[in-house]
Every structure is written in structure tokens, then in C-alpha cells.
Coordinates of C-alpha atoms and ligand atoms in Angstrom, one line a residue:
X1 CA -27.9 -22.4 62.4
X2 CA -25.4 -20.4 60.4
X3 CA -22.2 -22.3 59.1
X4 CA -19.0 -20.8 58.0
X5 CA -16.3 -21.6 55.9
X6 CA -12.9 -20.3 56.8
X7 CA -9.5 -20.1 55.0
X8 CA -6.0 -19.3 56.4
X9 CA -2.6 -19.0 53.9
X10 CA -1.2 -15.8 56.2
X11 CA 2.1 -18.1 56.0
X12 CA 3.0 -21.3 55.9
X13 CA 0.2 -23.3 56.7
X14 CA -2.5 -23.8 54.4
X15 CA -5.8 -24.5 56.6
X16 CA -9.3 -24.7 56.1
X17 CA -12.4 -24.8 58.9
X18 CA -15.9 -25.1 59.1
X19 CA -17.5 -24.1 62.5
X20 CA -21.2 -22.6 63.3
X21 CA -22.5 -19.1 65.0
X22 CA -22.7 -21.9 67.9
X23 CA -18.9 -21.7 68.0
X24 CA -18.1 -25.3 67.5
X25 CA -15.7 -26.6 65.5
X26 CA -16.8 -29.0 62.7
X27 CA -13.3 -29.2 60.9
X28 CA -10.1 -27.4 61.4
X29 CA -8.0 -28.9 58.6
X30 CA -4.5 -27.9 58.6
X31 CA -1.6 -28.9 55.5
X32 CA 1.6 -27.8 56.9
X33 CA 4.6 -26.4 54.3
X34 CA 7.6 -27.4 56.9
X35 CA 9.2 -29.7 54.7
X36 CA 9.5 -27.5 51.7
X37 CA 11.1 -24.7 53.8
X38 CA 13.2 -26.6 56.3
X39 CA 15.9 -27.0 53.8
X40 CA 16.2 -23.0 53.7
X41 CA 16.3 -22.6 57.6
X42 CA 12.8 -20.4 57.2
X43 CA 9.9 -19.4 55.2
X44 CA 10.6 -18.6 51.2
X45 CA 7.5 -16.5 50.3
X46 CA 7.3 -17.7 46.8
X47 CA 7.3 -21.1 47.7
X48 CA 4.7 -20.7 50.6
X49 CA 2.3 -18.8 48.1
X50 CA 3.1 -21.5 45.2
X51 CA 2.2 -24.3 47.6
X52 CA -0.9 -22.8 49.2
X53 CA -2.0 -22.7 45.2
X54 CA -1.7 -25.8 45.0
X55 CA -2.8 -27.3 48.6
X56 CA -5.9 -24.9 49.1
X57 CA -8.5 -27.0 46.7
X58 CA -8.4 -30.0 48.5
X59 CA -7.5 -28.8 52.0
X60 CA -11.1 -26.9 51.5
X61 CA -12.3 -30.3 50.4
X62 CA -11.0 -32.0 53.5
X63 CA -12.8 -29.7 55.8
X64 CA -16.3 -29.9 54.0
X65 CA -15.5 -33.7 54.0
X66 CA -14.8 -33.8 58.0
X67 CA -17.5 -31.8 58.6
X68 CA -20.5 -33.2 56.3
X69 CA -21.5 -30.7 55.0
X70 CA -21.2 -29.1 51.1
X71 CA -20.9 -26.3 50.0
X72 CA -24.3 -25.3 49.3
X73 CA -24.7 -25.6 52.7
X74 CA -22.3 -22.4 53.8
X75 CA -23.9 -19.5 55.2
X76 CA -20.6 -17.3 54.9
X77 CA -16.9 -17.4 53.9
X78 CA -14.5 -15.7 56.5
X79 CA -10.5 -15.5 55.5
X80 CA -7.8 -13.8 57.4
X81 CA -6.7 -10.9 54.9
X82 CA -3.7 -9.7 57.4
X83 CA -1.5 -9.4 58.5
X84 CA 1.3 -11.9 56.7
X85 CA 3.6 -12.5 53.6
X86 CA 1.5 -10.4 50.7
X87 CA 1.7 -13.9 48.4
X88 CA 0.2 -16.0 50.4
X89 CA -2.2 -14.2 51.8
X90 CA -3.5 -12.9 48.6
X91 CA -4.4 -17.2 47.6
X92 CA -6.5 -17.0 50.4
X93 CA -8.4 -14.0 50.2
X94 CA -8.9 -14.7 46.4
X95 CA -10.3 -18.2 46.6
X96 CA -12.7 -16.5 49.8
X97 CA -13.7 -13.9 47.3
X98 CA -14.3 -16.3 44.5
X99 CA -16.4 -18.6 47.0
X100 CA -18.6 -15.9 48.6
X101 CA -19.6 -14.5 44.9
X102 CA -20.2 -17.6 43.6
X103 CA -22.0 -19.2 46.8
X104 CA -23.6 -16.0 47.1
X105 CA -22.8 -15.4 50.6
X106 CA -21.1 -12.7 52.6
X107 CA -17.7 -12.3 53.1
X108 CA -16.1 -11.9 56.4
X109 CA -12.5 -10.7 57.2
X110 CA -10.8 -11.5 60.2
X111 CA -7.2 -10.2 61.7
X112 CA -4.8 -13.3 62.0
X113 CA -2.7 -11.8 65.2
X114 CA -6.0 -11.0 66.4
X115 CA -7.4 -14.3 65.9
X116 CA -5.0 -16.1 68.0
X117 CA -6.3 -14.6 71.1
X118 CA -9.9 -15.6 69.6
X119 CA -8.6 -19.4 70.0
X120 CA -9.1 -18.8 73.5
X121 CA -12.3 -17.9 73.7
X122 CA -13.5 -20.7 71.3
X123 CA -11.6 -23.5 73.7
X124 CA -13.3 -22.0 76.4
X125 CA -16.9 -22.0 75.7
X126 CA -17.7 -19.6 76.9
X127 CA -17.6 -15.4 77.2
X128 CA -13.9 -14.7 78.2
X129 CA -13.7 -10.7 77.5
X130 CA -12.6 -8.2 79.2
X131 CA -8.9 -10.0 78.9
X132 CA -4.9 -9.3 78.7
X133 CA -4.6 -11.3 75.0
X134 CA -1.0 -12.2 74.4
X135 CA -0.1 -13.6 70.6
X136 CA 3.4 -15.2 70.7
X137 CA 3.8 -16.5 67.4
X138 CA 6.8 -16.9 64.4
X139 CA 5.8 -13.8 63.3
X140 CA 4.4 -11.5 66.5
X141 CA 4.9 -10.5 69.8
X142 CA 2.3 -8.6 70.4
X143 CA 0.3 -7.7 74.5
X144 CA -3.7 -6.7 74.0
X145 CA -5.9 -5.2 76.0
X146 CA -9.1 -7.0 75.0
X147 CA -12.0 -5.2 76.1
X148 CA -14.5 -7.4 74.1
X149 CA -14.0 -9.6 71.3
X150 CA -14.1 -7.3 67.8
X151 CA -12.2 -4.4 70.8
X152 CA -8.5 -5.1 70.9
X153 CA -6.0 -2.2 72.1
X154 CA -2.3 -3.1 71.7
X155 CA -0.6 -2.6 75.1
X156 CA 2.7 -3.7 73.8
X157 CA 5.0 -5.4 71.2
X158 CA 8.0 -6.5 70.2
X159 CA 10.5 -3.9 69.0
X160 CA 12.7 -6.6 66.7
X161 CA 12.2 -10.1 66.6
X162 CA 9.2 -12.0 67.5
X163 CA 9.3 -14.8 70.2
X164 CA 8.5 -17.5 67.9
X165 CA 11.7 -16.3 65.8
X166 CA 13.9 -15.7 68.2
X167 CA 12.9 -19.9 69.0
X168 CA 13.6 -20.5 65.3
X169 CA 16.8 -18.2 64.8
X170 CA 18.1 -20.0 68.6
X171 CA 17.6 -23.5 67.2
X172 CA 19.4 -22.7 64.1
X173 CA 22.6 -21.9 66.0
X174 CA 21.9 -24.6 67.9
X175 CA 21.9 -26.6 64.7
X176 CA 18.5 -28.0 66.3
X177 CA 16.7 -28.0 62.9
X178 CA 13.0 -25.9 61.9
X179 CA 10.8 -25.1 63.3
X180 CA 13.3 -24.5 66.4
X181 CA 10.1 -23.9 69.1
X182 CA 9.3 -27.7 69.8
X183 CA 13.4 -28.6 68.7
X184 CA 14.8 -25.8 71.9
X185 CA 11.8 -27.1 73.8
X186 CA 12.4 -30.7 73.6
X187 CA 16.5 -30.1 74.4
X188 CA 15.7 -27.9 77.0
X189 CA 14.1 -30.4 79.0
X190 CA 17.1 -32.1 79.4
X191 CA 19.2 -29.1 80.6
X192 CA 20.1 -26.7 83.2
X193 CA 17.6 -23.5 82.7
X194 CA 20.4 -21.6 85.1
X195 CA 23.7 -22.4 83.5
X196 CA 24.2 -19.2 81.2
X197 CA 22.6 -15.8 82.3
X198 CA 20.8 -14.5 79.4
X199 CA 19.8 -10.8 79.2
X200 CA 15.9 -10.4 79.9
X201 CA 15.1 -6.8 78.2
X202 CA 12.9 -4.3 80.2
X203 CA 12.1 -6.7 82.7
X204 CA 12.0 -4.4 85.7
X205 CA 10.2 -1.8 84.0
X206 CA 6.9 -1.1 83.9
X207 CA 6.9 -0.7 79.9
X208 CA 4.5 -3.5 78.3
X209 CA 7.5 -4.3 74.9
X210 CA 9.3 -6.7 74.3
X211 CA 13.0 -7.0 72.9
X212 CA 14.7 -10.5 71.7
X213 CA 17.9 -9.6 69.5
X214 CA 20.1 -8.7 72.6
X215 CA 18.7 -12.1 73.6
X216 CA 19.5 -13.9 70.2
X217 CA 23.0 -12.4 70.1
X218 CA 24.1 -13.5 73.6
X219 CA 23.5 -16.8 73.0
X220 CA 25.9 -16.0 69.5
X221 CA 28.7 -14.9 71.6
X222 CA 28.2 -17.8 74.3
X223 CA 28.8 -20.1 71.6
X224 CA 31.8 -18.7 70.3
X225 CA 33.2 -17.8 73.7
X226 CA 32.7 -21.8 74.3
X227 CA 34.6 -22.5 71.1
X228 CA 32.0 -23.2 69.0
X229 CA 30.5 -22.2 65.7
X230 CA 26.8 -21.4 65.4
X231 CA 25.0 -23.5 63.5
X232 CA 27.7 -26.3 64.2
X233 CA 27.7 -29.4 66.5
X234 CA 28.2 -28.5 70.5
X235 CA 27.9 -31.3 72.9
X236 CA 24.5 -32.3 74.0
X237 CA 24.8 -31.5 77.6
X238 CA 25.8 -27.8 76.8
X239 CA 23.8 -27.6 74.1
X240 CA 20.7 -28.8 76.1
X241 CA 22.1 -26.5 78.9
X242 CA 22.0 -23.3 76.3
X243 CA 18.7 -24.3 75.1
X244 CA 17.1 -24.5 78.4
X245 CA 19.2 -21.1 79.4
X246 CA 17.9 -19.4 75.9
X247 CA 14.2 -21.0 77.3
X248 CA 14.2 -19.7 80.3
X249 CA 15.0 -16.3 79.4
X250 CA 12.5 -16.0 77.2
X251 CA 9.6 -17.3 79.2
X252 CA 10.6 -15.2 82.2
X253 CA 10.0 -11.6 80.3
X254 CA 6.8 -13.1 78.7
X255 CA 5.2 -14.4 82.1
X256 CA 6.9 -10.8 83.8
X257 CA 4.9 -8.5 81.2
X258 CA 1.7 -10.4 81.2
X259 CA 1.8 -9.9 85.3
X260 CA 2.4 -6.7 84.8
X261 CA -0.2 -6.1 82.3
X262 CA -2.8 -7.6 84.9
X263 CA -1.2 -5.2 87.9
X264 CA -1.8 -2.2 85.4
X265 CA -5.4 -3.2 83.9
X266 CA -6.6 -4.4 87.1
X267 CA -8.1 -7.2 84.4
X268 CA -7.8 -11.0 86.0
X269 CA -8.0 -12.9 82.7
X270 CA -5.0 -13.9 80.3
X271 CA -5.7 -15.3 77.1
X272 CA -2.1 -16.7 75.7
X273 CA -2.2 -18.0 71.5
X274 CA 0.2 -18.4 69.0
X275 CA 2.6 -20.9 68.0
X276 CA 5.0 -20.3 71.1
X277 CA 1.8 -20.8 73.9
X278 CA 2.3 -24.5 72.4
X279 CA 5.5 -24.1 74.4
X280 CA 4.7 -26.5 77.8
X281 CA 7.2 -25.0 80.2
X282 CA 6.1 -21.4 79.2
X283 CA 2.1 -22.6 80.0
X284 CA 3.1 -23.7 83.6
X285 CA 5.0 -20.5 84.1
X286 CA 2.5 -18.1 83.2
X287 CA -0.1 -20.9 85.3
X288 CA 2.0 -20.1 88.1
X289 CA 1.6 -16.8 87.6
X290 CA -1.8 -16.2 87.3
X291 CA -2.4 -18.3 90.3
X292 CA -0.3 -15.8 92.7
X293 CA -3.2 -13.1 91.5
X294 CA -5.9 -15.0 91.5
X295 CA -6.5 -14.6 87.8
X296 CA -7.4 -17.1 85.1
X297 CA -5.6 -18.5 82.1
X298 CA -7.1 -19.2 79.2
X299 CA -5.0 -21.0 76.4
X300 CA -6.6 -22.8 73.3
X301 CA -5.2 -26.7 72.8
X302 CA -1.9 -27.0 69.8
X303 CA -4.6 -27.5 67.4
X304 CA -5.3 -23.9 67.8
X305 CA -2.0 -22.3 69.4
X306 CA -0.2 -23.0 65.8
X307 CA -1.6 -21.3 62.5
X308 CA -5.1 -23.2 61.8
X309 CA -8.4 -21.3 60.1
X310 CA -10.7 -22.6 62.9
X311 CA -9.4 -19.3 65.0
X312 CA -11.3 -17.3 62.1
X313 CA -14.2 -18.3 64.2
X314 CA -13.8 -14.7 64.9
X315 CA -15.8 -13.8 62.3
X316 CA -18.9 -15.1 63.9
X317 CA -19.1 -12.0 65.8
X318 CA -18.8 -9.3 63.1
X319 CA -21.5 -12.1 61.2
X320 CA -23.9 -11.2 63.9
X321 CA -23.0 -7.3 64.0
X322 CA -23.6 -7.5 59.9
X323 CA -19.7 -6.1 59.8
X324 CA -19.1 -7.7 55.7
X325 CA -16.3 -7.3 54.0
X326 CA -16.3 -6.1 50.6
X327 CA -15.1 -7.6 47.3
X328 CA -12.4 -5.4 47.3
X329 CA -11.1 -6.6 50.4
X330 CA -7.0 -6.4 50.4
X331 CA -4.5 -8.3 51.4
X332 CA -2.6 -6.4 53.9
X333 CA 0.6 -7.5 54.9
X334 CA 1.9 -5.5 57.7
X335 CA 0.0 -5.0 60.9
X336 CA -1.6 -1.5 62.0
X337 CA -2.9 -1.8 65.0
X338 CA -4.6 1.0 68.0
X339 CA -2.1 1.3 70.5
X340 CA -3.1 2.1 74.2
X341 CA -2.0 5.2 75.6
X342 CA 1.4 4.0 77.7
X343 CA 0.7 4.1 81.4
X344 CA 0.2 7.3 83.2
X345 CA -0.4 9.3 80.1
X346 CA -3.9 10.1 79.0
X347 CA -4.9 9.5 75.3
X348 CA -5.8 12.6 73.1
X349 CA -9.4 12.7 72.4
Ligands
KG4_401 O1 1.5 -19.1 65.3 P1 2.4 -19.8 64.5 O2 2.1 -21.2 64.1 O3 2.7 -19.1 63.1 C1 2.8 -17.7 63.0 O4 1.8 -17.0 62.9 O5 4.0 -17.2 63.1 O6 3.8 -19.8 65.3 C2 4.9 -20.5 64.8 C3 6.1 -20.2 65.8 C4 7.4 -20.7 65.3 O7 8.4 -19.7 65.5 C5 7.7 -21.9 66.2 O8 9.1 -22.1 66.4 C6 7.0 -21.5 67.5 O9 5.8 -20.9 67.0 N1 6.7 -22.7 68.3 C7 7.2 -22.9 69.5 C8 6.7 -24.2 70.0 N2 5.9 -24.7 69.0 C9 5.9 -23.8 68.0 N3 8.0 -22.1 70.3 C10 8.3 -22.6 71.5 N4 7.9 -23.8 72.0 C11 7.1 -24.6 71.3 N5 6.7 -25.8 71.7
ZN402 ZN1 0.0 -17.2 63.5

């Protein structure tokens, strides 16, 4: 049995996992940076790349700890290379690099975006492809059509801001603290998802993107037109009433374009990951959803919605297709991905 060592730094999290060609998980250790970066309302890059420094060593430790095993017992080191912040990414590739030459083992490279759908096929067991893949995350909003599991097409994206940071940027004027996702999540519980009438961009139409500033600056002006600053105390019945307004919204054009991804693909799986599928309200919606089509939702448990290196799991399948990475493997910031033909319009050959 082959066993892999895996390393994530794409962000904010520095995480470590050890999990077989089996696709078990034997460790999926995770040191979160929240604390250093709360103060600054996001992510400072130099910090996050700084701490993953100095957290990587015995996060890796943890994992081999967790999972019994050493070192010498690795088959192959798998890191996610892209996309992210260039600093931190680049601690994570390097110490994979350092490990596979020294262990003498191949190195395996794995897309982080892409991995997040990946979580769901690990949580279920079993084969979950052909599959509409959504990654809602701090960082992406981004709709796949996963034909099998090293074949992802992008369907559609965000055109701004990310779901995950339109959460974080919401809670901030909110003055609901960071990460804002679970903060507007807990506060929305207690409030009235129909109070305020947030826009819901190209909800009626049949294009698979997504569009969250119009949201983000609605609920600016609905605080100022209350009387309020952003970013300053409101009450906690309108502020749980915006949250759950701001909530809504969101999860109503993610749950609209995932159905309508289905309708188009004629597919009758949906694999949701990323930080924001943590998000319990928007898991019921979308469970609701795929029950009116009879299709089937697949989403990983928190441990591996939010950024962890167990997703890197991945890797197993280009292990077994002998896809290595080289030595030269980059760290690649920004995200490149194949983009499906939109609908009705045949792809040049
Ligand atoms: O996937 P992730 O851990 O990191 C990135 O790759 O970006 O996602 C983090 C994002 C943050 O924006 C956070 O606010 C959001 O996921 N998030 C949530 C919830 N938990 C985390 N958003 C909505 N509801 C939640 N419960
Ligand atoms: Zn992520």
C-alpha cells in the first residue's frame, strides 16, 4: 500500500496529511493563522508566508505522529502548487521539493480549487464522477463540470469577489469580526432572511457566473440609509436581520446556478467544497434542491470544506496514471483554468 504525504500553505492555513492510494485519511493536521490576521480584517501575505515558515516543521510532525508512520515510510510527497498568495505557496512547494529529493520519492502536484471538489469524493467512498463541482471558498467562486477526477471544465466563475469574501467583507461592515462566514452565519440565525431585498446577479439567466459586489455594496448603502456606519455597532435585531438578508441572497444565486448547471449538463450529481459549503443553511438549500431533481449531493464534512492538505488526496490519481511533477515545479499564483464552451455554442476544435 502506497502512502502519501501532503502539504498545503495556498493561504492561511498551514496543514499537513497523510492518507493511502486506499483513500483513507490517516492525518489531516491543520494550524490555522486567524489570529495573526484578524487584527488586519484579512490575510497579510507576508505574515501568512512568515508563519507557514515557521509552523510547517512541526505541523508535518503532527501528521506523521497521528498517523504512525515515519518518514521512511512515504511512498510520495503531493503539495498544492496553485493557485494562492505566491509567498505562501512557495513554503509549501519548497519543503515538498526538499522532501521528495531527499526521501527519494516522486513528487505530485495538485490544484487547490480543484482539490476542494476532490473532498467530496474522498467523504464519499466511493466513485462520484461525472459531477457539477462547485468550490465556494475565501478566495474562489468557481462552477466545474467534472467529467472524471484529473477532467475538470470550468462552467462558470465569479466575475469580482468570491463568495467566501463577500462573507468576510459583509461581516466586516457588520462589525461581526474574521473570518465573517461562521460570524454572518451564526447572526443570521437569529434574523429575518426577508427583511431587506438584496440584488441576486444573473439569477434568471441561463449564464453559469457569478457576481457579489452589487451584493456587497447594497448592504453598504442599507446601512447608511439606516443611519449607520459600516464597520460600526447597529442593533442586534437589524443587524441579525441584514445578516440573514445578506445570507439569503447569497445562497439563493449559488443553489439557482448549481440547478441550472444540472438542467444544462443533464448530470444528477453536485459536489459542493470550500470554506463557504461549511455554511449550514446553504447545505440544506442546495439539499432541497437536488431533491426536486432527483440528483445527489455530495459535500465533504468541515474538516475538509475549509483549507486542509487531506484534499490533496487528489494526487492519488495522477500517482496511479505516473503524472509526476518535476523539481521545477512553480508556484503559480493565479488560476488558469479550461473553460467550457457557454451554452449553445460549439467549442473550436
Ligand atoms: O476554503 P477556505 O477555507 O479558504 C480558501 O481557500 O479561501 O474558505 C474560507 C472562506 C472564508 O471566506 C470564510 O468566511 C468562509 O470560507 N466560510 C464560511 C463559513 N465558514 C467559512 N462562509 C459562510 N458560512 C460559513 N459557515
Ligand atoms: Zn481553499
Amino acid at each position: 500500500m502506497a502512502l502519501f504525504l501532503a502539504l498545503e500553505t495556498s493561504c492561511d492555513e498551514t496543514a499537513a496529511a497523510v492518507f493511502d492510494d486506499d483513500l483513507n485519511i490517516r492525518a489531516n493536521v491543520v494550524a490555522s493563522q486567524t489570529d495573526l490576521h484578524a487584527r488586519f480584517g484579512g490575510v497579510v501575505p507576508e505574515v501568512a508566508a512568515r508563519a507557514h515558515l515557521q509552523r510547517l516543521l512541526p505541523v508535518i510532525d503532527e501528521a506523521l505522529r497521528q498517523a504512525q508512520v515515519s518518514l521512511r515510510d512515504i511512498s510520495a510527497i503531493a503539495v498544492m502548487n496553485t493557485p494562492g498568495l505566491v509567498g505562501s505557496l512557495l513554503m509549501g512547494v519548497s519543503a515538498a521539493k526538499m522532501l521528495a529529493v531527499a526521501l527519494e520519492v516522486p513528487l505530485l502536484a495538485v490544484n487547490h480549487i480543484e482539490a476542494h471538489v476532490y473532498a467530496c469524493r474522498i467523504a464519499a467512498g466511493r466513485d462520484i464522477f461525472p459531477a457539477i463541482g462547485l468550490v465556494v471558498s475565501g478566495g474562489h467562486t468557481v462552477l466545474f463540470h467534472c467529467r472524471a477526477p484529473l477532467d475538470f471544465e470550468i462552467l462558470g466563475a465569479t466575475l469580482d469577489d468570491a463568495a467566501g469574501e463577500a462573507f468576510d467583507k459583509a461581516a466586516s461592515m457588520l462589525n461581526l469580526g474574521f473570518p465573517g462566514g461562521p460570524q454572518i452565519e451564526k447572526e443570521a440565525a437569529s434574523g429575518n432572511a426577508k427583511a431587506f431585498r438584496f440584488p441576486r446577479a444573473f439569477l434568471h439567466e441561463p449564464r453559469l457566473d457569478f457576481s457579489f459586489s452589487g451584493l456587497k455594496t447594497a448592504l453598504l448603502y442599507t446601512i447608511r440609509d439606516l443611519g449607520y456606519q459600516p464597520g460600526s455597532d447597529i442593533p442586534p435585531a437589524l443587524r441579525a436581520d441584514l445578516a440573514a438578508s445578506f445570507q439569503q441572497a447569497v445562497i439563493d444565486v449559488l443553489v439557482a446556478k448549481c440547478g441550472q448547471a444540472l438542467d444544462q449538463t443533464g448530470l444528477t450529481r453536485l459536489c459542493v467544497g470550500g470554506g463557504v459549503a461549511a455554511n449550514k443553511a446553504l447545505r440544506q438549500a442546495m439539499q432541497g434542491m437536488c431533491e426536486s431533481r432527483g440528483a445527489e449531493l455530495f459535500v465533504p464534512p468541515m474538516s475538509l470544506c475549509t483549507d486542509n492538505a487531506a484534499m490533496a488526496a487528489m494526487a492519488v490519481e495522477r500517482y496511479r496514471l505516473g503524472q509526476f511533477a518535476p523539481l521545477d515545479l512553480d508556484a503559480v499564483p493565479t488560476y488558469r483554468p479550461r473553460r467550457a464552451a457557454p451554452v449553445g455554442v460549439q467549442q473550436a476544435s
